[in-house]
Tab-separated table of C-alpha atoms and ligand atoms in Angstrom:
chain	number	residue	atom	x	y	z
A	1	UNK	CA	-0.075	0.031	0.155
A	2	UNK	CA	1.011	3.284	-0.513
A	3	UNK	CA	-0.313	6.510	0.339
A	4	UNK	CA	-0.392	9.777	-2.608
A	5	UNK	CA	-1.372	13.089	-1.278
A	6	UNK	CA	-2.244	16.102	-3.783
A	7	UNK	CA	-3.276	19.575	-2.927
A	8	UNK	CA	-5.230	22.372	-3.695
A	9	UNK	CA	-3.670	23.167	-7.139
A	10	UNK	CA	-3.524	19.037	-8.075
A	11	UNK	CA	-7.342	19.455	-7.930
A	12	UNK	CA	-7.787	22.844	-8.864
A	13	UNK	CA	-9.647	22.789	-11.722
A	14	UNK	CA	-11.160	19.950	-13.966
A	15	UNK	CA	-7.940	20.240	-15.747
A	16	UNK	CA	-5.729	19.219	-13.295
A	17	UNK	CA	-8.211	16.647	-11.447
A	18	UNK	CA	-7.782	14.596	-15.036
A	19	UNK	CA	-3.948	15.105	-15.485
A	20	UNK	CA	-4.058	13.979	-11.310
A	21	UNK	CA	-6.497	11.357	-12.433
A	22	UNK	CA	-3.473	9.625	-14.479
A	23	UNK	CA	-1.303	9.368	-11.768
A	24	UNK	CA	-3.601	8.004	-8.940
A	25	UNK	CA	-4.896	5.041	-11.554
A	26	UNK	CA	-1.259	3.682	-12.199
A	27	UNK	CA	-0.761	0.678	-11.109
A	28	UNK	CA	-0.607	-0.701	-6.781
A	29	UNK	CA	-3.148	-0.148	-4.325
A	30	UNK	CA	-3.367	3.324	-2.617
A	31	UNK	CA	-5.157	5.580	-0.408
A	32	UNK	CA	-5.479	9.145	-1.909
A	33	UNK	CA	-5.809	11.508	0.266
A	34	UNK	CA	-7.005	15.107	-1.340
A	35	UNK	CA	-7.352	18.962	-0.397
A	36	UNK	CA	-10.166	21.455	-1.293
A	37	UNK	CA	-9.708	22.988	-4.590
A	38	UNK	CA	-7.477	25.652	-3.993
A	39	UNK	CA	-8.736	28.797	-2.680
A	40	UNK	CA	-11.706	27.211	-1.773
A	41	UNK	CA	-10.772	26.444	2.713
A	42	UNK	CA	-9.843	30.630	2.394
A	43	UNK	CA	-13.426	31.077	0.764
A	44	UNK	CA	-14.750	28.839	3.673
A	45	UNK	CA	-12.843	30.992	6.116
A	46	UNK	CA	-14.171	34.690	4.756
A	47	UNK	CA	-17.576	32.716	4.938
A	48	UNK	CA	-16.777	31.598	8.703
A	49	UNK	CA	-15.910	35.561	9.335
A	50	UNK	CA	-18.736	36.822	7.894
A	51	UNK	CA	-20.950	34.581	9.638
A	52	UNK	CA	-19.438	35.699	12.757
A	53	UNK	CA	-20.326	39.406	11.796
A	54	UNK	CA	-23.391	38.216	11.326
A	55	UNK	CA	-22.862	39.897	7.434
A	56	UNK	CA	-25.529	37.198	6.224
A	57	UNK	CA	-24.874	38.962	2.311
A	58	UNK	CA	-21.223	39.114	2.450
A	59	UNK	CA	-21.344	34.747	3.437
A	60	UNK	CA	-24.076	34.571	0.520
A	61	UNK	CA	-22.162	36.123	-2.243
A	62	UNK	CA	-19.158	34.096	-1.160
A	63	UNK	CA	-21.125	30.803	-1.486
A	64	UNK	CA	-23.075	31.789	-4.670
A	65	UNK	CA	-19.727	32.382	-6.562
A	66	UNK	CA	-18.407	29.076	-5.312
A	67	UNK	CA	-21.210	27.178	-6.485
A	68	UNK	CA	-20.870	28.861	-9.861
A	69	UNK	CA	-17.132	28.525	-10.148
A	70	UNK	CA	-17.767	24.241	-9.334
A	71	UNK	CA	-20.533	23.845	-11.532
A	72	UNK	CA	-18.302	25.203	-14.044
A	73	UNK	CA	-15.286	22.482	-13.375
A	74	UNK	CA	-18.627	19.979	-13.188
A	75	UNK	CA	-19.400	20.857	-16.946
A	76	UNK	CA	-15.960	20.240	-18.152
A	77	UNK	CA	-15.085	17.386	-15.898
A	78	UNK	CA	-17.647	14.907	-16.572
A	79	UNK	CA	-18.496	13.785	-20.129
A	80	UNK	CA	-22.274	11.797	-19.033
A	81	UNK	CA	-24.916	14.106	-18.143
A	82	UNK	CA	-25.333	11.451	-15.570
A	83	UNK	CA	-22.443	12.274	-13.627
A	84	UNK	CA	-22.606	16.582	-14.386
A	85	UNK	CA	-25.969	15.688	-12.746
A	86	UNK	CA	-24.785	13.335	-9.608
A	87	UNK	CA	-21.954	16.191	-9.095
A	88	UNK	CA	-24.080	19.367	-9.203
A	89	UNK	CA	-26.646	17.772	-7.097
A	90	UNK	CA	-23.305	17.189	-4.220
A	91	UNK	CA	-22.196	20.813	-5.087
A	92	UNK	CA	-25.519	21.780	-4.198
A	93	UNK	CA	-25.703	19.856	-1.064
A	94	UNK	CA	-22.572	21.017	0.281
A	95	UNK	CA	-23.492	24.313	-0.150
A	96	UNK	CA	-27.017	24.550	1.163
A	97	UNK	CA	-25.810	23.029	4.133
A	98	UNK	CA	-23.275	25.776	4.764
A	99	UNK	CA	-26.322	28.225	4.154
A	100	UNK	CA	-28.236	26.507	6.545
A	101	UNK	CA	-25.671	27.638	9.290
A	102	UNK	CA	-26.599	31.664	8.566
A	103	UNK	CA	-29.109	31.321	11.376
A	104	UNK	CA	-28.808	33.360	15.069
A	105	UNK	CA	-25.890	31.225	16.884
A	106	UNK	CA	-22.586	30.881	15.295
A	107	UNK	CA	-20.250	28.773	17.215
A	108	UNK	CA	-16.744	27.475	16.683
A	109	UNK	CA	-18.126	24.059	16.136
A	110	UNK	CA	-20.112	25.671	13.054
A	111	UNK	CA	-17.084	26.741	12.253
A	112	UNK	CA	-15.274	23.592	12.023
A	113	UNK	CA	-17.990	21.936	10.126
A	114	UNK	CA	-17.999	24.676	7.317
A	115	UNK	CA	-14.376	24.483	6.857
A	116	UNK	CA	-14.568	21.224	6.125
A	117	UNK	CA	-16.651	20.862	3.119
A	118	UNK	CA	-13.981	21.723	0.895
A	119	UNK	CA	-12.208	18.265	1.642
A	120	UNK	CA	-15.547	16.904	1.063
A	121	UNK	CA	-16.508	18.059	-2.119
A	122	UNK	CA	-12.991	17.677	-3.661
A	123	UNK	CA	-12.777	13.973	-2.911
A	124	UNK	CA	-16.558	13.140	-3.723
A	125	UNK	CA	-16.261	15.072	-7.343
A	126	UNK	CA	-13.073	12.992	-7.773
A	127	UNK	CA	-14.299	9.945	-6.866
A	128	UNK	CA	-17.508	10.065	-9.646
A	129	UNK	CA	-15.073	10.981	-11.847
A	130	UNK	CA	-12.986	8.048	-11.429
A	131	UNK	CA	-16.127	6.222	-11.530
A	132	UNK	CA	-17.266	7.558	-14.554
A	133	UNK	CA	-14.033	6.281	-16.104
A	134	UNK	CA	-14.915	2.763	-15.383
A	135	UNK	CA	-12.318	2.647	-12.019
A	136	UNK	CA	-12.682	0.661	-9.247
A	137	UNK	CA	-12.710	3.413	-6.174
A	138	UNK	CA	-14.106	4.009	-2.798
A	139	UNK	CA	-14.328	6.883	-0.846
A	140	UNK	CA	-13.103	6.537	2.416
A	141	UNK	CA	-14.818	8.711	4.990
A	142	UNK	CA	-11.772	10.985	7.269
A	143	UNK	CA	-14.459	11.546	9.556
A	144	UNK	CA	-14.937	7.993	10.488
A	145	UNK	CA	-11.276	7.054	11.499
A	146	UNK	CA	-9.097	10.513	11.554
A	147	UNK	CA	-9.346	11.451	14.922
A	148	UNK	CA	-7.512	14.073	17.723
A	149	UNK	CA	-7.617	13.831	21.543
A	150	UNK	CA	-8.222	15.829	23.918
A	151	UNK	CA	-4.915	17.532	23.316
A	152	UNK	CA	-5.504	18.181	20.125
A	153	UNK	CA	-2.539	15.319	19.048
A	154	UNK	CA	-4.085	12.616	16.489
A	155	UNK	CA	-5.059	9.250	18.543
A	156	UNK	CA	-3.159	7.286	16.821
A	157	UNK	CA	-4.372	3.551	17.503
A	158	UNK	CA	-8.271	4.655	16.672
A	159	UNK	CA	-7.012	5.670	13.113
A	160	UNK	CA	-5.445	2.401	13.044
A	161	UNK	CA	-7.626	0.370	13.918
A	162	UNK	CA	-10.523	2.296	12.126
A	163	UNK	CA	-8.610	2.733	9.151
A	164	UNK	CA	-8.119	-1.126	9.151
A	165	UNK	CA	-11.801	-2.002	9.616
A	166	UNK	CA	-12.801	0.101	6.377
A	167	UNK	CA	-9.870	-1.131	3.941
A	168	UNK	CA	-11.189	-4.946	5.239
A	169	UNK	CA	-14.162	-4.009	3.680
A	170	UNK	CA	-13.167	-3.612	0.167
A	171	UNK	CA	-10.271	-6.288	-0.674
A	172	UNK	CA	-10.795	-6.220	-4.118
A	173	UNK	CA	-10.715	-2.229	-4.150
A	174	UNK	CA	-7.446	-0.924	-5.590
A	175	UNK	CA	-7.926	3.041	-5.198
A	176	UNK	CA	-8.942	4.671	-1.928
A	177	UNK	CA	-9.743	8.463	-1.953
A	178	UNK	CA	-9.993	10.257	1.566
A	179	UNK	CA	-9.843	14.115	2.970
A	180	UNK	CA	-7.140	15.611	4.436
A	181	UNK	CA	-7.246	18.136	7.010
A	182	UNK	CA	-10.325	17.139	8.494
A	183	UNK	CA	-11.099	14.836	11.396
A	184	UNK	CA	-13.267	14.317	14.734
A	185	UNK	CA	-12.089	15.848	18.111
A	186	UNK	CA	-12.596	14.049	21.332
A	187	UNK	CA	-16.094	14.445	21.661
A	188	UNK	CA	-16.782	13.160	18.315
A	189	UNK	CA	-17.064	16.968	16.891
A	190	UNK	CA	-15.796	18.039	13.228
A	191	UNK	CA	-12.505	19.354	13.787
A	192	UNK	CA	-9.688	19.706	11.557
A	193	UNK	CA	-5.679	19.328	11.566
A	194	UNK	CA	-4.900	23.167	11.163
A	195	UNK	CA	-4.419	25.059	7.859
A	196	UNK	CA	-2.219	23.493	5.349
A	197	UNK	CA	-2.903	19.587	7.878
A	198	UNK	CA	-3.396	17.762	4.554
A	199	UNK	CA	0.201	16.132	4.845
A	200	UNK	CA	-0.090	15.781	8.082
A	201	UNK	CA	-3.615	13.643	7.120
A	202	UNK	CA	-0.971	11.810	4.828
A	203	UNK	CA	1.436	10.724	6.903
A	204	UNK	CA	-0.759	9.890	9.785
A	205	UNK	CA	-2.759	7.590	6.873
A	206	UNK	CA	0.783	6.133	5.932
A	207	UNK	CA	2.020	5.597	9.497
A	208	UNK	CA	-1.514	3.787	10.086
A	209	UNK	CA	-1.199	1.232	7.175
A	210	UNK	CA	2.174	0.874	7.605
A	211	UNK	CA	2.781	2.383	3.976
A	212	UNK	CA	5.740	1.438	1.963
A	213	UNK	CA	6.198	5.553	1.759
A	214	UNK	CA	4.135	8.475	1.479
A	215	UNK	CA	3.841	10.401	-2.042
A	216	UNK	CA	3.454	14.053	-1.444
A	217	UNK	CA	2.844	15.427	-4.878
A	218	UNK	CA	2.971	19.019	-5.737
A	219	UNK	CA	4.276	21.430	-8.958
A	220	UNK	CA	8.107	21.192	-8.159
A	221	UNK	CA	10.493	18.521	-8.524
A	222	UNK	CA	11.113	17.964	-4.784
A	223	UNK	CA	12.619	20.428	-2.027
A	224	UNK	CA	15.256	22.571	-3.268
A	225	UNK	CA	18.294	23.676	-1.632
A	226	UNK	CA	17.901	27.258	-1.377
A	227	UNK	CA	13.906	29.295	-1.964
A	228	UNK	CA	13.430	29.723	-5.648
A	229	UNK	CA	11.115	32.472	-5.210
A	230	UNK	CA	13.904	34.945	-3.890
A	231	UNK	CA	17.485	32.334	-5.797
A	232	UNK	CA	17.882	31.498	-9.342
A	233	UNK	CA	19.471	28.733	-9.497
A	234	UNK	CA	18.592	25.994	-7.250
A	235	UNK	CA	18.342	22.553	-7.565
A	236	UNK	CA	16.455	19.673	-6.170
A	237	UNK	CA	17.966	17.635	-3.263
A	238	UNK	CA	17.836	14.070	-4.028
A	239	UNK	CA	17.594	12.411	-0.567
A	240	UNK	CA	17.535	13.849	3.087
A	241	UNK	CA	17.174	12.857	6.609
A	242	UNK	CA	14.051	13.340	8.668
A	243	UNK	CA	15.653	15.272	10.822
A	244	UNK	CA	16.633	17.830	8.214
A	245	UNK	CA	13.465	17.841	6.199
A	246	UNK	CA	11.604	18.692	10.053
A	247	UNK	CA	14.321	21.632	10.105
A	248	UNK	CA	13.709	22.969	6.398
A	249	UNK	CA	9.869	22.369	6.465
A	250	UNK	CA	9.383	24.272	9.901
A	251	UNK	CA	11.799	27.132	8.704
A	252	UNK	CA	10.096	27.831	5.148
A	253	UNK	CA	10.306	25.466	3.173
A	254	UNK	CA	6.722	25.615	1.692
A	255	UNK	CA	6.799	22.283	0.051
A	256	UNK	CA	5.733	20.118	3.088
A	257	UNK	CA	3.717	20.872	6.208
A	258	UNK	CA	6.075	20.574	9.235
A	259	UNK	CA	3.759	18.394	11.279
A	260	UNK	CA	3.880	15.724	8.629
A	261	UNK	CA	7.524	14.962	8.987
A	262	UNK	CA	7.335	13.701	12.742
A	263	UNK	CA	5.031	10.629	12.759
A	264	UNK	CA	7.102	9.452	9.815
A	265	UNK	CA	10.099	9.652	10.875
A	266	UNK	CA	9.098	7.399	14.010
A	267	UNK	CA	7.525	4.805	12.278
A	268	UNK	CA	10.200	5.047	9.772
A	269	UNK	CA	8.423	5.389	6.902
A	270	UNK	CA	9.975	7.598	3.883
A	271	UNK	CA	8.141	10.324	2.600
A	272	UNK	CA	8.534	11.063	-1.044
A	273	UNK	CA	8.061	14.600	-2.989
A	274	UNK	CA	6.885	14.492	-6.067
A	275	UNK	CA	6.220	16.635	-9.344
A	276	UNK	CA	2.702	16.354	-11.083
A	277	UNK	CA	4.435	17.960	-13.798
A	278	UNK	CA	7.480	15.320	-14.056
A	279	UNK	CA	5.880	12.442	-12.696
A	280	UNK	CA	8.857	10.154	-13.582
A	281	UNK	CA	11.422	12.237	-12.166
A	282	UNK	CA	13.214	11.073	-8.776
A	283	UNK	CA	12.118	14.013	-6.787
A	284	UNK	CA	13.138	14.222	-3.177
A	285	UNK	CA	13.192	11.121	-0.558
A	286	UNK	CA	13.274	11.647	3.100
A	287	UNK	CA	14.335	8.831	4.754
A	288	UNK	CA	16.270	7.567	8.060
A	289	UNK	CA	19.689	8.017	6.014
A	290	UNK	CA	21.734	10.556	7.206
A	291	UNK	CA	23.646	12.895	4.793
A	292	UNK	CA	27.270	13.123	5.182
A	293	UNK	CA	29.907	15.864	4.924
A	294	UNK	CA	27.278	18.514	3.082
A	295	UNK	CA	25.457	21.267	3.689
A	296	UNK	CA	22.000	19.886	2.352
A	297	UNK	CA	20.046	23.397	2.251
A	298	UNK	CA	18.873	26.922	2.924
A	299	UNK	CA	15.283	28.051	4.244
A	300	UNK	CA	14.039	31.018	5.328
A	301	UNK	CA	11.061	32.045	7.951
A	302	UNK	CA	9.449	35.094	7.475
A	303	UNK	CA	7.787	37.678	10.351
A	304	UNK	CA	9.859	36.876	13.049
A	305	UNK	CA	9.756	39.179	16.161
A	306	UNK	CA	13.315	39.221	18.477
A	307	UNK	CA	12.998	40.307	22.091
A	308	UNK	CA	16.281	41.293	24.150
A	309	UNK	CA	16.212	40.944	28.066
A	310	UNK	CA	19.214	43.002	29.210
A	311	UNK	CA	19.699	42.676	32.890
A	312	UNK	CA	22.416	43.574	35.407
A	313	UNK	CA	20.763	40.777	37.354
A	314	UNK	CA	21.291	37.763	35.084
A	315	UNK	CA	24.820	38.283	36.304
A	316	UNK	CA	26.118	35.568	38.008
A	317	UNK	CA	22.501	34.854	38.812
A	318	UNK	CA	20.599	31.521	38.436
A	319	UNK	CA	16.903	31.001	37.812
A	320	UNK	CA	16.880	33.954	35.400
A	321	UNK	CA	16.159	31.812	32.152
A	322	UNK	CA	13.939	29.878	33.870
A	323	UNK	CA	12.087	33.182	34.874
A	324	UNK	CA	12.029	34.302	31.621
A	325	UNK	CA	10.986	31.279	29.798
A	326	UNK	CA	7.764	31.131	32.088
A	327	UNK	CA	6.592	34.096	30.787
A	328	UNK	CA	6.636	32.648	26.957
A	329	UNK	CA	5.095	29.479	28.630
A	330	UNK	CA	2.153	31.530	30.449
A	331	UNK	CA	1.085	33.050	26.723
A	332	UNK	CA	1.569	29.604	24.900
A	333	UNK	CA	4.171	31.230	22.936
A	334	UNK	CA	7.009	28.980	21.162
A	335	UNK	CA	10.426	30.309	20.784
A	336	UNK	CA	12.344	29.517	18.402
A	337	UNK	CA	15.901	30.643	18.750
A	338	UNK	CA	17.625	31.716	21.798
A	339	UNK	CA	21.100	33.128	22.385
A	340	UNK	CA	22.737	34.522	25.959
A	341	UNK	CA	25.311	36.222	27.260
A	342	UNK	CA	26.406	36.845	30.963
A	343	UNK	CA	24.050	40.241	31.036
A	344	UNK	CA	21.171	39.475	28.502
A	345	UNK	CA	19.243	36.817	26.301
A	346	UNK	CA	17.815	37.370	23.023
A	347	UNK	CA	14.938	35.216	22.181
A	348	UNK	CA	12.652	35.030	18.831
A	349	UNK	CA	9.012	33.996	18.453
A	350	UNK	CA	6.981	33.510	15.158
A	351	UNK	CA	3.647	34.180	17.128
A	352	UNK	CA	2.922	38.030	18.575
A	353	UNK	CA	-0.145	37.685	19.203
A	354	UNK	CA	0.426	38.469	23.149
A	355	UNK	CA	3.834	40.992	22.635
A	356	UNK	CA	2.696	43.224	24.548
A	357	UNK	CA	1.671	40.854	27.714
A	358	UNK	CA	5.201	39.586	27.350
A	359	UNK	CA	6.858	42.741	26.815
A	360	UNK	CA	5.096	44.109	30.277
A	361	UNK	CA	5.834	41.178	32.116
A	362	UNK	CA	9.581	40.805	30.836
A	363	UNK	CA	10.150	44.396	32.024
A	364	UNK	CA	10.381	43.346	35.488
A	365	UNK	CA	13.565	41.170	35.111
A	366	UNK	CA	15.361	44.289	32.484
A	367	UNK	CA	15.321	46.465	30.043
A	368	UNK	CA	13.820	45.018	26.843
A	369	UNK	CA	14.353	45.252	23.120
A	370	UNK	CA	11.608	44.578	20.822
A	371	UNK	CA	12.312	43.906	17.049
A	372	UNK	CA	9.147	42.932	14.524
A	373	UNK	CA	10.309	42.399	10.858
A	374	UNK	CA	12.912	39.751	10.957
A	375	UNK	CA	13.808	36.812	9.065
A	376	UNK	CA	15.458	33.490	10.297
A	377	UNK	CA	17.827	31.919	7.675
A	378	UNK	CA	18.275	28.134	8.134
A	379	UNK	CA	20.886	26.278	6.888
A	380	UNK	CA	20.711	22.645	7.560
A	381	UNK	CA	22.964	19.844	6.440
A	382	UNK	CA	25.528	17.401	8.445
A	383	UNK	CA	26.566	19.903	10.866
A	384	UNK	CA	27.816	17.695	13.600
A	385	UNK	CA	31.215	19.346	15.771
A	386	UNK	CA	33.488	17.298	14.227
A	387	UNK	CA	33.271	18.392	10.989
A	388	UNK	CA	35.193	21.819	10.418
A	389	UNK	CA	34.719	24.431	8.211
A	390	UNK	CA	31.125	24.733	7.632
A	391	UNK	CA	30.268	27.638	10.421
A	392	UNK	CA	33.471	29.179	8.097
A	393	UNK	CA	32.190	28.806	5.186
A	394	UNK	CA	28.197	30.320	6.097
A	395	UNK	CA	29.833	33.319	7.858
A	396	UNK	CA	32.377	34.184	5.214
A	397	UNK	CA	29.067	34.069	2.474
A	398	UNK	CA	27.466	36.502	5.190
A	399	UNK	CA	30.038	39.020	5.540
A	400	UNK	CA	28.283	42.068	4.043
A	401	UNK	CA	25.414	40.650	5.360
A	402	UNK	CA	24.312	42.279	9.356
A	403	UNK	CA	23.509	39.488	11.405
A	404	UNK	CA	21.362	39.938	14.537
A	405	UNK	CA	21.472	36.300	16.293
A	406	UNK	CA	23.434	33.685	15.568
A	407	UNK	CA	22.424	30.056	17.180
A	408	UNK	CA	24.687	27.021	16.098
A	409	UNK	CA	24.768	23.455	18.248
A	410	UNK	CA	21.511	23.095	19.224
A	411	UNK	CA	21.383	20.290	16.850
A	412	UNK	CA	23.699	18.789	14.173
A	413	UNK	CA	21.573	19.314	11.060
A	414	UNK	CA	21.037	23.278	11.929
A	415	UNK	CA	22.753	26.690	12.286
A	416	UNK	CA	20.234	29.802	12.288
A	417	UNK	CA	20.825	33.120	11.795
A	418	UNK	CA	18.781	36.374	12.048
A	419	UNK	CA	18.603	38.865	10.111
A	420	UNK	CA	16.173	41.779	9.302
A	421	UNK	CA	13.475	41.225	6.567
A	422	UNK	CA	15.398	43.624	3.832
A	423	UNK	CA	18.528	41.670	3.834
A	424	UNK	CA	16.650	38.505	3.400
A	425	UNK	CA	17.177	37.850	-0.876
A	426	UNK	CA	20.653	39.012	-0.169
A	427	UNK	CA	21.597	36.600	2.466
A	428	UNK	CA	20.061	33.673	0.799
A	429	UNK	CA	21.616	34.635	-2.439
A	430	UNK	CA	25.138	34.959	-0.903
A	431	UNK	CA	24.638	31.894	0.925
A	432	UNK	CA	23.338	30.093	-2.574
A	433	UNK	CA	26.676	31.496	-4.165
A	434	UNK	CA	29.480	30.356	-1.297
A	435	UNK	CA	27.574	26.767	-0.440
A	436	UNK	CA	26.216	25.522	-3.583
A	437	UNK	CA	27.104	26.976	-6.763
A	438	UNK	CA	30.865	27.067	-6.949
B	501	LIG	N1	-7.541	22.743	2.411
B	501	LIG	C1	-6.782	23.026	3.532
B	501	LIG	C2	-5.878	24.556	3.528
B	501	LIG	O1	-5.919	24.784	2.690
B	501	LIG	C3	-5.676	21.762	3.815
B	501	LIG	C4	-4.577	21.366	3.174
B	501	LIG	O2	-4.697	22.117	1.904
B	501	LIG	O3	-3.663	20.938	3.782
B	501	LIG	O4	-5.106	25.038	4.791
B	502	MG	MG1	0.151	22.410	1.475
């Protein structure tokens, strides 16, 4: 069994669904995990926001626009009147359901139900198309097996058992289609794995069925060694380790959602990043195999806020860092980078929702400086301490760039540097030319 995940663009139009189907029907038993049509989840979020504000006209306008868009693709996708009618009925049903929430009470429960409709639609449409084309495919409802527990963590044994039972009912079926992103929570309500969560679904499903591999299909030939939006001449990386992939996904590589790496790593199931435009190209294989003697890739994470706390009281004191970290903990705000000196500590955060409260609390300990608009440049590779020369190469590449923080030694795979966002492009290009292109 293998797992193939396709994102919103791959199901974004009739034309793309037809192209994707050619890949799905190639040999072997598989579970296909799909996102909503591109743009749909964003539109559903807009509908939800209107409904919270009781702006029913706003919600209706988007719903009507979506119905039109779906019906247009339906006309292009199916050849027979029978399937066109079925698909139109499907669209009518889901959007009428969404409209049924245009009443007085609107809570997070209704919100999550609305957000789930995009994946329910895309998977049913693709399944209809496979049937129309004469394939023996089956829809596996994610709401019947995908579940999170009270801590919002996947309930892995529930997922495994339920998926096994569902699959056992269809021993003759080769192609299963299921929804990414959506799940039930500990109370059995409709919920989701957060935005971009379809990759996570694919990974959890791959682990649950002990898949040969988990394939994430996109429009690019795998993970690149630098960000192609800012740097020319980047190249695809054939192989990398789970740890490297986790760092790169977290620190900015858009191709893979960061949560999807850990389950695959724990179960040791390779993840393949493949290109729908070039289906037979090798792409990137992420596995337990460590890379040796190389810098693998560079990525950048935007919208970082740096906070520096300077205090004479930190000198020779113990317990100072704990007090600082407890403040971040109390606002549920994760810290990405840390550097310390004897009289100060700098940290970075990605989520600056509670920044004002955090800064107020930190002022008890010393003077606090806040710099928004920073970027973490993350260099990933074989950076075990025995390896000489890499740090020098990196710093040499950045010799013209003002660097605000450096974090090295936290793992064997990563050096992180903080620069102001205006220097991001130059930093990425400088690293590219000194590390990869010479
Ligand atoms: N459709 C969801 C989103 O747009 C999940 C996904 O595509 O991964 O966030
Ligand atoms: Mg995605």
